[in-house]
Coordinates of C-alpha atoms and ligand atoms in Angstrom, one line a residue:
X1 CA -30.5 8.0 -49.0
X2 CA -31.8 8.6 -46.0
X3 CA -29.3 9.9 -43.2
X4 CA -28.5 8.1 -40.2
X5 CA -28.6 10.5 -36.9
X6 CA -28.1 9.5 -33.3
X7 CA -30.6 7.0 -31.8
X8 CA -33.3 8.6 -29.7
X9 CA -31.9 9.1 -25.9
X10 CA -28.6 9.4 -26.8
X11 CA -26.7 12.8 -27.9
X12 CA -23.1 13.6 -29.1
X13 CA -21.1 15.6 -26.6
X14 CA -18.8 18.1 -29.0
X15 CA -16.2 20.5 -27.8
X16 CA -16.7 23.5 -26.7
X17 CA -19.0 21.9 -24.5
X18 CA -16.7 18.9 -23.6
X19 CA -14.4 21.4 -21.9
X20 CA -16.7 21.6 -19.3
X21 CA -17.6 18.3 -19.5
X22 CA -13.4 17.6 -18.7
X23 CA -13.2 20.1 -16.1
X24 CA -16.4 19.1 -14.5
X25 CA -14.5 15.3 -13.9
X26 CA -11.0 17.1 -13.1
X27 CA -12.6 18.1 -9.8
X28 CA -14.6 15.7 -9.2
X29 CA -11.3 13.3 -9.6
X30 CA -9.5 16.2 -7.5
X31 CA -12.2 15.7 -4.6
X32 CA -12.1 11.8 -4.7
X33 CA -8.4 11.9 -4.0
X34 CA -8.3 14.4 -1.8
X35 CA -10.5 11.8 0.0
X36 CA -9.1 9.1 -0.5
X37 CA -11.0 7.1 -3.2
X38 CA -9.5 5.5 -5.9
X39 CA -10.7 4.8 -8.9
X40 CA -13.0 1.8 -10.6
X41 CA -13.5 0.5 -14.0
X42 CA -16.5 -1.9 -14.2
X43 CA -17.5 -3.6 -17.4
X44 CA -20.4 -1.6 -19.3
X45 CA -22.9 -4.4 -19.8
X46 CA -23.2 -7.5 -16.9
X47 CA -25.2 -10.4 -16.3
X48 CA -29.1 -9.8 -16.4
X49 CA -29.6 -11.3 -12.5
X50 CA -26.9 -8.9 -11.4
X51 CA -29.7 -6.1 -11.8
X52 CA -32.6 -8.5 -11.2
X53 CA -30.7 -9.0 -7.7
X54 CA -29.2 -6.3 -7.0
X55 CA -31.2 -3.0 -7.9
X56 CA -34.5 -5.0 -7.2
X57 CA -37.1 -7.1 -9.9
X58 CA -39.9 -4.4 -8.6
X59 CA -38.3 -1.6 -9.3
X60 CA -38.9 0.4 -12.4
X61 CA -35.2 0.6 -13.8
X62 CA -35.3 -2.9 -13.7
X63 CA -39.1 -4.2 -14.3
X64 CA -39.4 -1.3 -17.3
X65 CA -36.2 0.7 -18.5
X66 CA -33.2 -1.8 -19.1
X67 CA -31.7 -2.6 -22.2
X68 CA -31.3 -6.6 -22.3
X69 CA -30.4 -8.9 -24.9
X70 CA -29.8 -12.6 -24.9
X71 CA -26.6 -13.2 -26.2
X72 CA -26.2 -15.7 -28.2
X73 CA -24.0 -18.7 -28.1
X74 CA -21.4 -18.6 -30.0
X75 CA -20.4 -22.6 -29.7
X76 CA -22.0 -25.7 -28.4
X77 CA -19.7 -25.5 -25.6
X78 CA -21.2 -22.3 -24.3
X79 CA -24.7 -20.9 -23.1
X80 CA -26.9 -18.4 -24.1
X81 CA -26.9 -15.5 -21.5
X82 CA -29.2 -12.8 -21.1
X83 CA -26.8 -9.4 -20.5
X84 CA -27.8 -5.9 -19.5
X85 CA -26.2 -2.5 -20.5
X86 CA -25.6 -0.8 -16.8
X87 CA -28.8 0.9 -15.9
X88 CA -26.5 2.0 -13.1
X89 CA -22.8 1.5 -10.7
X90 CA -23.2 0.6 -7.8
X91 CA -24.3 -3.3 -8.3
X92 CA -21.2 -3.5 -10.7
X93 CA -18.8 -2.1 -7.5
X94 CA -20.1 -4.4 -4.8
X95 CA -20.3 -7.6 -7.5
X96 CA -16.8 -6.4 -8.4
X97 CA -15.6 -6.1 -4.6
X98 CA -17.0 -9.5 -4.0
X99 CA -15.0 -11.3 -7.1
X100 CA -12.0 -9.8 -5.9
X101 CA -12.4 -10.4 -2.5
X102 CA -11.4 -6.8 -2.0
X103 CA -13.2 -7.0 1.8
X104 CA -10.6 -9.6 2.8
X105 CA -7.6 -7.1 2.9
X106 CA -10.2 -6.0 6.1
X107 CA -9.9 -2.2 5.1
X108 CA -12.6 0.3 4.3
X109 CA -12.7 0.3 0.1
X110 CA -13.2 3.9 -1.2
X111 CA -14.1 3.5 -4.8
X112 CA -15.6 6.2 -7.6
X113 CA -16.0 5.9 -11.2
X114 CA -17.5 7.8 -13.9
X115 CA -18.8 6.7 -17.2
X116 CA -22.2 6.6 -18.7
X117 CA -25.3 4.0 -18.3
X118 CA -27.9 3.4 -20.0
X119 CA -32.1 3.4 -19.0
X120 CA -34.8 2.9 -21.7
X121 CA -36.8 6.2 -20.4
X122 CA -39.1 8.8 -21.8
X123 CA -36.4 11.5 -22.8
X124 CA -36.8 15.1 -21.8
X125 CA -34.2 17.7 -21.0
X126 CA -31.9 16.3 -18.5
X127 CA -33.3 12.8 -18.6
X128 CA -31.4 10.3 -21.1
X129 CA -31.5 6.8 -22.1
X130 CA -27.5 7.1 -22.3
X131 CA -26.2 9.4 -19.5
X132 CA -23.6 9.8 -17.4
X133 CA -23.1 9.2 -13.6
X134 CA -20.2 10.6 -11.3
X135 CA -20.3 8.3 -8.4
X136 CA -18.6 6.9 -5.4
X137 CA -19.0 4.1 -3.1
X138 CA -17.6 3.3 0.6
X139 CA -18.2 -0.6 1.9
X140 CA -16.0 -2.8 3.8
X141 CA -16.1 -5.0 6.6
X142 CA -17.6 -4.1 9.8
X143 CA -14.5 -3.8 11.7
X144 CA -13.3 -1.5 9.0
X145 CA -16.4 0.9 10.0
X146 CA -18.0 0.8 7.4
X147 CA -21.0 1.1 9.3
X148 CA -20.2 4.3 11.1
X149 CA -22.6 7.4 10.5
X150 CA -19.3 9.3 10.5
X151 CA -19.0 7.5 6.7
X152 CA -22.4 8.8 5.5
X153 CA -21.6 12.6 6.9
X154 CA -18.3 12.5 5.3
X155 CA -19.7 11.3 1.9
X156 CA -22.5 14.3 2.0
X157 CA -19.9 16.8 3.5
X158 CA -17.5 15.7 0.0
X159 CA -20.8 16.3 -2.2
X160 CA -21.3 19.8 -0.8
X161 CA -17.6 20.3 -0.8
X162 CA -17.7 19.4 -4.9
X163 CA -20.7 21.4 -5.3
X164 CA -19.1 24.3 -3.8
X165 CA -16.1 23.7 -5.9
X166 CA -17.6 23.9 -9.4
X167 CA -19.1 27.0 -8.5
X168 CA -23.1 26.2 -7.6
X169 CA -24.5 28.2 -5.3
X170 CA -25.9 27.0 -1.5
X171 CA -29.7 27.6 -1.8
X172 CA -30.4 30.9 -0.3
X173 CA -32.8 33.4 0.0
X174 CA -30.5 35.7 -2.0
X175 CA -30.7 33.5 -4.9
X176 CA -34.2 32.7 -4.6
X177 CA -33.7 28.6 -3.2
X178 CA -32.2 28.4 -6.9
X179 CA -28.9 27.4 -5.1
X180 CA -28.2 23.5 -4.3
X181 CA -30.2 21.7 -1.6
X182 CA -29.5 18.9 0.4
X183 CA -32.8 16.0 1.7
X184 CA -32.2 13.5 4.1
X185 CA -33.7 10.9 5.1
X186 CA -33.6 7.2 6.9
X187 CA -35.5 4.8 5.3
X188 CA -34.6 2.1 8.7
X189 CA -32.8 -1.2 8.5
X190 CA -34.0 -4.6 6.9
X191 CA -36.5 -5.4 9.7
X192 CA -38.1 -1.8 9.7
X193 CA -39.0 -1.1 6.2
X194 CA -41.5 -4.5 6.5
X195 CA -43.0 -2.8 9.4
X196 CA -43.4 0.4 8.0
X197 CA -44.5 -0.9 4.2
X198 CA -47.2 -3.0 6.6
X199 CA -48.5 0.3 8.4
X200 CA -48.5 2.1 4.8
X201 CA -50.5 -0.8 3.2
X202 CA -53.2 -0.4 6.1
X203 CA -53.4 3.3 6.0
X204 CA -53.5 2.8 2.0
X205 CA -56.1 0.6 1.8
X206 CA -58.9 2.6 2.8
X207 CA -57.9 5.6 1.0
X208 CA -56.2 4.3 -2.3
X209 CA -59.5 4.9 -4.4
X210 CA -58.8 8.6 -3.9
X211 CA -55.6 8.6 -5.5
X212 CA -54.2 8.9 -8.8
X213 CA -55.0 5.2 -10.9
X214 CA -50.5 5.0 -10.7
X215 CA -51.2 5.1 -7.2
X216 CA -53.8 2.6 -6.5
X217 CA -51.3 0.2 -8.5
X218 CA -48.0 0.9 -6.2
X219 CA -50.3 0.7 -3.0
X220 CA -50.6 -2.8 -4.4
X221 CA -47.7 -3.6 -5.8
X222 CA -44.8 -1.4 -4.0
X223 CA -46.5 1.1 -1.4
X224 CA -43.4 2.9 -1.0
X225 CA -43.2 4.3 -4.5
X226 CA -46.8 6.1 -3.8
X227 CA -44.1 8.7 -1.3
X228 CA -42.9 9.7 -5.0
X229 CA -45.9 10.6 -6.6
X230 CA -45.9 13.8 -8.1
X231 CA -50.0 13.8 -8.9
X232 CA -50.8 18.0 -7.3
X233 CA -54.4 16.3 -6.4
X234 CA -52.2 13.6 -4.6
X235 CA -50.1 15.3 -2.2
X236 CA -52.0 15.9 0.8
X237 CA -53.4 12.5 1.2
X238 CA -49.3 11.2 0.7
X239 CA -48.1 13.9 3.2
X240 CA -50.6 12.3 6.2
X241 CA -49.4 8.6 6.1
X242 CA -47.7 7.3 7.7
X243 CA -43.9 8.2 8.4
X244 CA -41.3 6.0 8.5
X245 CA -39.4 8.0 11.5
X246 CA -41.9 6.5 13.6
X247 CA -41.0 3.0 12.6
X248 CA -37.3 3.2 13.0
X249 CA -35.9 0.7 15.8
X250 CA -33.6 2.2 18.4
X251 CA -29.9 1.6 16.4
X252 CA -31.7 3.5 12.9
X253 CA -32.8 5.9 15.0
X254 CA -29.0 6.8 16.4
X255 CA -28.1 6.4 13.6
X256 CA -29.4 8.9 11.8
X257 CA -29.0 11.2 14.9
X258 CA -25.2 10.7 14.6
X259 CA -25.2 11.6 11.0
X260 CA -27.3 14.7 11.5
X261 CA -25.2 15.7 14.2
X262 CA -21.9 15.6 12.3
X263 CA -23.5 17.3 9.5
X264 CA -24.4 20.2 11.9
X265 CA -21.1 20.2 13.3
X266 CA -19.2 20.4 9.5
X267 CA -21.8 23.4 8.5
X268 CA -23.4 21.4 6.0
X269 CA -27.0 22.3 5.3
X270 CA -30.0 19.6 5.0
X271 CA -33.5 19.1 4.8
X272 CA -34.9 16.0 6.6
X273 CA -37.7 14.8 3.9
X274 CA -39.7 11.8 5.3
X275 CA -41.0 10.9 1.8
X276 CA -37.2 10.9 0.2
X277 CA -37.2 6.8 -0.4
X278 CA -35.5 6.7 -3.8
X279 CA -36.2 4.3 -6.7
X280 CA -33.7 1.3 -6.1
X281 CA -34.6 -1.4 -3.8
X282 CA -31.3 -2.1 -1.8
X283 CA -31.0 1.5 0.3
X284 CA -31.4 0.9 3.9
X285 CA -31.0 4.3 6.8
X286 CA -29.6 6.8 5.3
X287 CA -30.8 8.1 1.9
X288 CA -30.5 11.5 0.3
X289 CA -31.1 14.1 -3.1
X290 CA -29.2 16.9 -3.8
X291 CA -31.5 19.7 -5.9
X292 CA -31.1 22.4 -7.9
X293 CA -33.4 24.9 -9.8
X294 CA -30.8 25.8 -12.3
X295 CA -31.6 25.0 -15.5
X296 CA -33.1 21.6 -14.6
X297 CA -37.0 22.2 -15.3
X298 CA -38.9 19.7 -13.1
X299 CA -35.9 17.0 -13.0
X300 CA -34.0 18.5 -10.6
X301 CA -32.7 15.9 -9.1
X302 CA -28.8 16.3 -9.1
X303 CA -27.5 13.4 -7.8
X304 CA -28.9 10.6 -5.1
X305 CA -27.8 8.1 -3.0
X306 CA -27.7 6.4 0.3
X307 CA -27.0 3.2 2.7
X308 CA -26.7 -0.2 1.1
X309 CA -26.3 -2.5 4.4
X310 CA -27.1 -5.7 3.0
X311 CA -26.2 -5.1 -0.6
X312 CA -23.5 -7.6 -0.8
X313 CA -25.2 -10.5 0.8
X314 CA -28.2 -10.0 -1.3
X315 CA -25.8 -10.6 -4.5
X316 CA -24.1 -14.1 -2.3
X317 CA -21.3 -11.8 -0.8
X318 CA -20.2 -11.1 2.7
X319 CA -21.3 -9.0 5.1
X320 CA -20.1 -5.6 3.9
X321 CA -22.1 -2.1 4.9
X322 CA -21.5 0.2 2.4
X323 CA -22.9 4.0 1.4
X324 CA -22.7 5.4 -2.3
X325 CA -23.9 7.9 -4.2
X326 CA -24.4 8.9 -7.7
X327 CA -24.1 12.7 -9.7
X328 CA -25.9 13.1 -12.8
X329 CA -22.5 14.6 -14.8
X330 CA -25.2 15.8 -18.0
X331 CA -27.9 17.6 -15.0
X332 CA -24.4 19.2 -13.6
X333 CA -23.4 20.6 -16.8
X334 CA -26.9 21.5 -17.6
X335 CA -27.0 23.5 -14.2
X336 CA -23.3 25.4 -14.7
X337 CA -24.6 26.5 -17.7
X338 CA -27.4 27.9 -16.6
X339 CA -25.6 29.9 -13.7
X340 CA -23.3 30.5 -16.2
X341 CA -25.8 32.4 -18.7
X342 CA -27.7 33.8 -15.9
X343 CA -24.4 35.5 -14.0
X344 CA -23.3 36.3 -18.5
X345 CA -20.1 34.5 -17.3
X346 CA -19.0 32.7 -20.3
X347 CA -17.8 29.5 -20.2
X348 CA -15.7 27.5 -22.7
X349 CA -14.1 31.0 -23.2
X350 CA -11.0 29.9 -23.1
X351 CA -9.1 30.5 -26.3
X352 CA -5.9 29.8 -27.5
X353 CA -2.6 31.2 -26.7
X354 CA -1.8 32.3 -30.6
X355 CA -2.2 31.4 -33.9
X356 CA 0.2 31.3 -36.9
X357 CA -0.1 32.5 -40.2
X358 CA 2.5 31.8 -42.8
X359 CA 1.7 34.4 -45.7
X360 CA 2.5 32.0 -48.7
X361 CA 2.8 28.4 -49.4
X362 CA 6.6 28.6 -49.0
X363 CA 6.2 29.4 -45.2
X364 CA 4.3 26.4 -44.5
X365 CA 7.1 24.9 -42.8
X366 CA 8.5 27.3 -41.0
X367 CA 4.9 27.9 -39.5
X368 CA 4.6 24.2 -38.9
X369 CA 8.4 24.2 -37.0
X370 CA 7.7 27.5 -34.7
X371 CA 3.9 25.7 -33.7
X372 CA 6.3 22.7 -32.6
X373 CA 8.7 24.8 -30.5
X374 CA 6.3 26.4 -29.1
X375 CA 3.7 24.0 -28.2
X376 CA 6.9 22.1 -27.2
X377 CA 7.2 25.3 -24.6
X378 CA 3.3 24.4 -23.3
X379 CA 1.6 27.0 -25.3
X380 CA -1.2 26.4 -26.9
X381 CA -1.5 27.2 -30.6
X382 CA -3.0 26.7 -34.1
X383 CA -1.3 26.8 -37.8
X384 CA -3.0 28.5 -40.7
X385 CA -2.2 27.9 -44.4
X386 CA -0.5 29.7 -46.5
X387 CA -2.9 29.7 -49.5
X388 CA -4.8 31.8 -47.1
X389 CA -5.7 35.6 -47.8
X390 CA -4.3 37.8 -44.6
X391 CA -8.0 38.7 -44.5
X392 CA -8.8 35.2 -43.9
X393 CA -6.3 34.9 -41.4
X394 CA -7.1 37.3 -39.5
X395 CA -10.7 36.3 -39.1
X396 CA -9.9 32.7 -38.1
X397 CA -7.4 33.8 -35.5
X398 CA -9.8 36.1 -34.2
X399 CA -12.2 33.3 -33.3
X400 CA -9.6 31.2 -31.8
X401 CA -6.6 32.6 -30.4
X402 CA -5.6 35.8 -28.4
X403 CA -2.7 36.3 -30.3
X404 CA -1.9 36.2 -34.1
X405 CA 1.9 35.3 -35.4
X406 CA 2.4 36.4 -38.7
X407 CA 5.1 34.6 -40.5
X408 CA 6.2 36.4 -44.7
X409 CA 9.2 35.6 -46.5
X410 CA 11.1 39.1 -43.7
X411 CA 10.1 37.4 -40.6
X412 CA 11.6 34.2 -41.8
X413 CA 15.1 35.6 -42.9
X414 CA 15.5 38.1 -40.2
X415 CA 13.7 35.8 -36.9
X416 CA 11.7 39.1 -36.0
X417 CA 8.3 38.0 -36.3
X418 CA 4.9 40.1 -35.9
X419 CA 2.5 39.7 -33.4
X420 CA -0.8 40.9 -32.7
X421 CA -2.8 41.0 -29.6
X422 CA -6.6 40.9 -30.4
X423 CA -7.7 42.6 -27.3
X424 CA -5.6 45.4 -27.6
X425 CA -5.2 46.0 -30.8
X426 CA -1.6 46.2 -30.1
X427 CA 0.9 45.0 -33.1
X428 CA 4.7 44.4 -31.8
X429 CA 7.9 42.8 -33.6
X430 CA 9.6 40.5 -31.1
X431 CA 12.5 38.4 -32.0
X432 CA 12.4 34.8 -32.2
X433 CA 13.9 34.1 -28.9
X434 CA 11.5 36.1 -27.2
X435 CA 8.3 34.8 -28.3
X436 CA 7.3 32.1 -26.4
X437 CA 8.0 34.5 -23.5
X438 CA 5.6 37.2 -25.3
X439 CA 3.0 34.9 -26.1
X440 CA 2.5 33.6 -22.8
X441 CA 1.6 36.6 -21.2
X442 CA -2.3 37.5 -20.4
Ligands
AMP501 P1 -30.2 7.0 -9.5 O1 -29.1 6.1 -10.0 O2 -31.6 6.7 -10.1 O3 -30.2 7.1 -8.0 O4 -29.9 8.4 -10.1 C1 -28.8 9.2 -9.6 C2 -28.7 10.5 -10.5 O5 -28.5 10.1 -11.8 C3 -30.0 11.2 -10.5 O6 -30.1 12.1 -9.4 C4 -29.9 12.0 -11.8 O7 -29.1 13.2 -11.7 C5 -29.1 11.0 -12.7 N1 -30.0 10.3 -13.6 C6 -30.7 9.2 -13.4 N2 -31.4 8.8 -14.5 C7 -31.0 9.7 -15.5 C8 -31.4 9.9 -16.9 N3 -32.2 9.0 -17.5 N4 -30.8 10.9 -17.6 C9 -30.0 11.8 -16.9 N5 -29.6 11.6 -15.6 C10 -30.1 10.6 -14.9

């Protein structure tokens, strides 16, 4: 028979590995309430038009990469209804804040969650068709300031705040721009993205043909994708349209000036990057991309976010300006490990605080009763067997634990038990009363 493996996209996460997956989140939840967030739990699949609505019909998450089935009905009473697997959060937050009415308690709502979504894409090293997302949200009323720029700065000084807590490098000169990096942008308000997509139509037109054939479709269908084309043949023509600075009214223009400045005034770095418009259709001012060169080949793309001012109204809710953002978690782990094999840091080298070995059968119990005590005592330990050669014993402890306990017929009768440090070499009887005391020790 043939064997069943993991469907294309998708990957097992095993331990060591998940440590760093765990420890990775344990800041990341760390940060959020340091900040004041709380956390979310959205359903993993939602109604189709959510998406449709809320991420935008053009876009290609929604128009080419979502996983969608028509449930069936399951009695005449009830429908059919097309549902989606979460090709990603944010529309599940802001429908979520909506059906609770979260905005009429007229505070600011400071949400994250993390959990995995799913995009039917072409998978490649740090690109997934189930992956997971780190992410956070900030919406509210406007009274509640939502609006403020002093939100967005405080959302990107938190990012560089987690980034610089989990140990990845600023992009410097030192370490060759391998370091994180921080693009900003403003893609304007509702009424000056038209104006801008107008200006990037005409100065399209005449100079589409020259362009790759992906081009000459978006400069149709979605002119503002052509900013993300990648084409090397491509990028000179892209880099003299139009820009949308120039088409910001007076109020985008502020306030992308106000972010910048508070930015500047919190010592966190950025690049302003006119063609940073992102992939979903709902961002309005402020957007933005953290990099990184570490270990992410060419998607390096950490995490992404930005403004969402009319987000809620476009899914039948109130008025409720908002700014979000979401982290890669499987590009984050793929980055600290490669800082971690480029520094020869190891990770996941955490081992165990001792392990047991009873010498014969008959010890079995009394190996099993000391684990409990002293995992009761918050060490951390593992139990051998004691149909296990000494030889075997020894090996296995090796690989696992610092310490090794051994546990014959004298250490049971007389409480003085034997222990072994591995990386000393160091062998030391210490009476039963001591040893949680000795095993503790580094
Ligand atoms: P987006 O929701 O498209 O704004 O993406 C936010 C972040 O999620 C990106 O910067 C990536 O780090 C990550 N991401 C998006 N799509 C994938 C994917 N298919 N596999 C792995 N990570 C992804």
């Amino acid at each position: 028979m043939s064997t069943l493996k993991a469907v294309r996209g998708t990957r097992d996460l095993l331990p060591p590995e998940t440590a760093l997956w765990n420890r990775v989140e344990a800041t990341a939840r760390a940060i959020f309430a340091r900040y004041g967030f709380g956390e979310i739990r959205t359903p993993i699949f939602e109604d189709t038009q959510l998406f449709v609505r809320g991420v935008g019909e053009e876009t290609d998450v929604v128009s080419k990469e979502m996983y969608t089935w028509e449930d069936r009905a399951r009695a005449q009473s009830e429908k059919a209804q097309s549902l989606t697997l979460r090709p990603e959060n944010t529309a599940g937050v802001v429908r979520a804040y909506i059906e609770h009415k979260l905005g009429d308690t007229g505070m600011l709502q400071k949400l994250f969650y993390i959990g995995p979504q799913f995009r039917r894409e072409r998978p490649q090293r740090g690109r997934y068709r189930q992956f997971w997302q780190i992410g956070a949200e900030v919406l509210g009323p406007v009274p509640s300031g939502a609006e403020s720029a002093l939100r967005d700065a405080e959302v990107l000084e938190m990012l560089a705040t987690l980034l610089d807590e989990l140990g990845i490098p600023r992009a410097s000169e030192a370490n060759g721009n391998t370091g994180w990096k921080l693009w900003l942008n403003s893609v304007g308000s509702s009424t000056d993205r038209p104006r801008y997509i107008n200006a990037l139509k005409s100065a399209l037109e005449p100079l589409k043909g020259a362009l790759c054939v992906d081009c000459q479709r978006r400069a149709e269908t979605n002119p503002l994708r052509v900013l993300d084309c990648k084409v090397p043949e491509d990028q000179e023509t892209i880099n003299n349209l139009p820009k949308i600075a120039d088409f910001l009214d007076e109020a985008s223009t502020e306030h992308f000036a106000q972010v910048r400045s508070v930015l500047d005034a919190c010592g966190v770095p950025y690049v302003i990057d006119p063609r940073l418009v992102r992939g979903l259709d709902y961002y309005t001012r402020t957007t933005f991309e953290f990099t990184s060169a570490s270990g992410l080949g060419t998607q390096n793309a950490l995490l992404g976010g930005g403004r969402y001012d009319g987000l809620s109204e476009m899914l039948g809710g109130p008025k409720a300006p908002g700014i979000g953002f979401a982290i890669g978690e499987d590009r984050l782990i793929l980055t600290l490990q490669a800082l971690a094999e480029s520094s020869g840091n190891a990770l996941n080298s955490d081992k165990l605080d001792a392990y047991i070995a009873p010498m014969g059968i008959a010890q079995n119990a009394a190996a099993l009763a000391l684990a409990k005590e002293l995992r009761a005592a918050g060490l951390s330990v593992e139990v051998g067997e004691g149909s296990f050669r000494l030889k075997k014993s020894f090996e296995f402890a090796d690989t696992l634990a610092r310490r090794i306990v051994i546990l014959g017929e004298d250490e049971v009768s007389t409480g003085i038990l034997t222990v072994k440090t591995f990386a000393t070499g160091e062998q030391t009887k210490v009476p039963h009363a001591d040893l949680a005391a000795a095993l503790a020790r580094s």
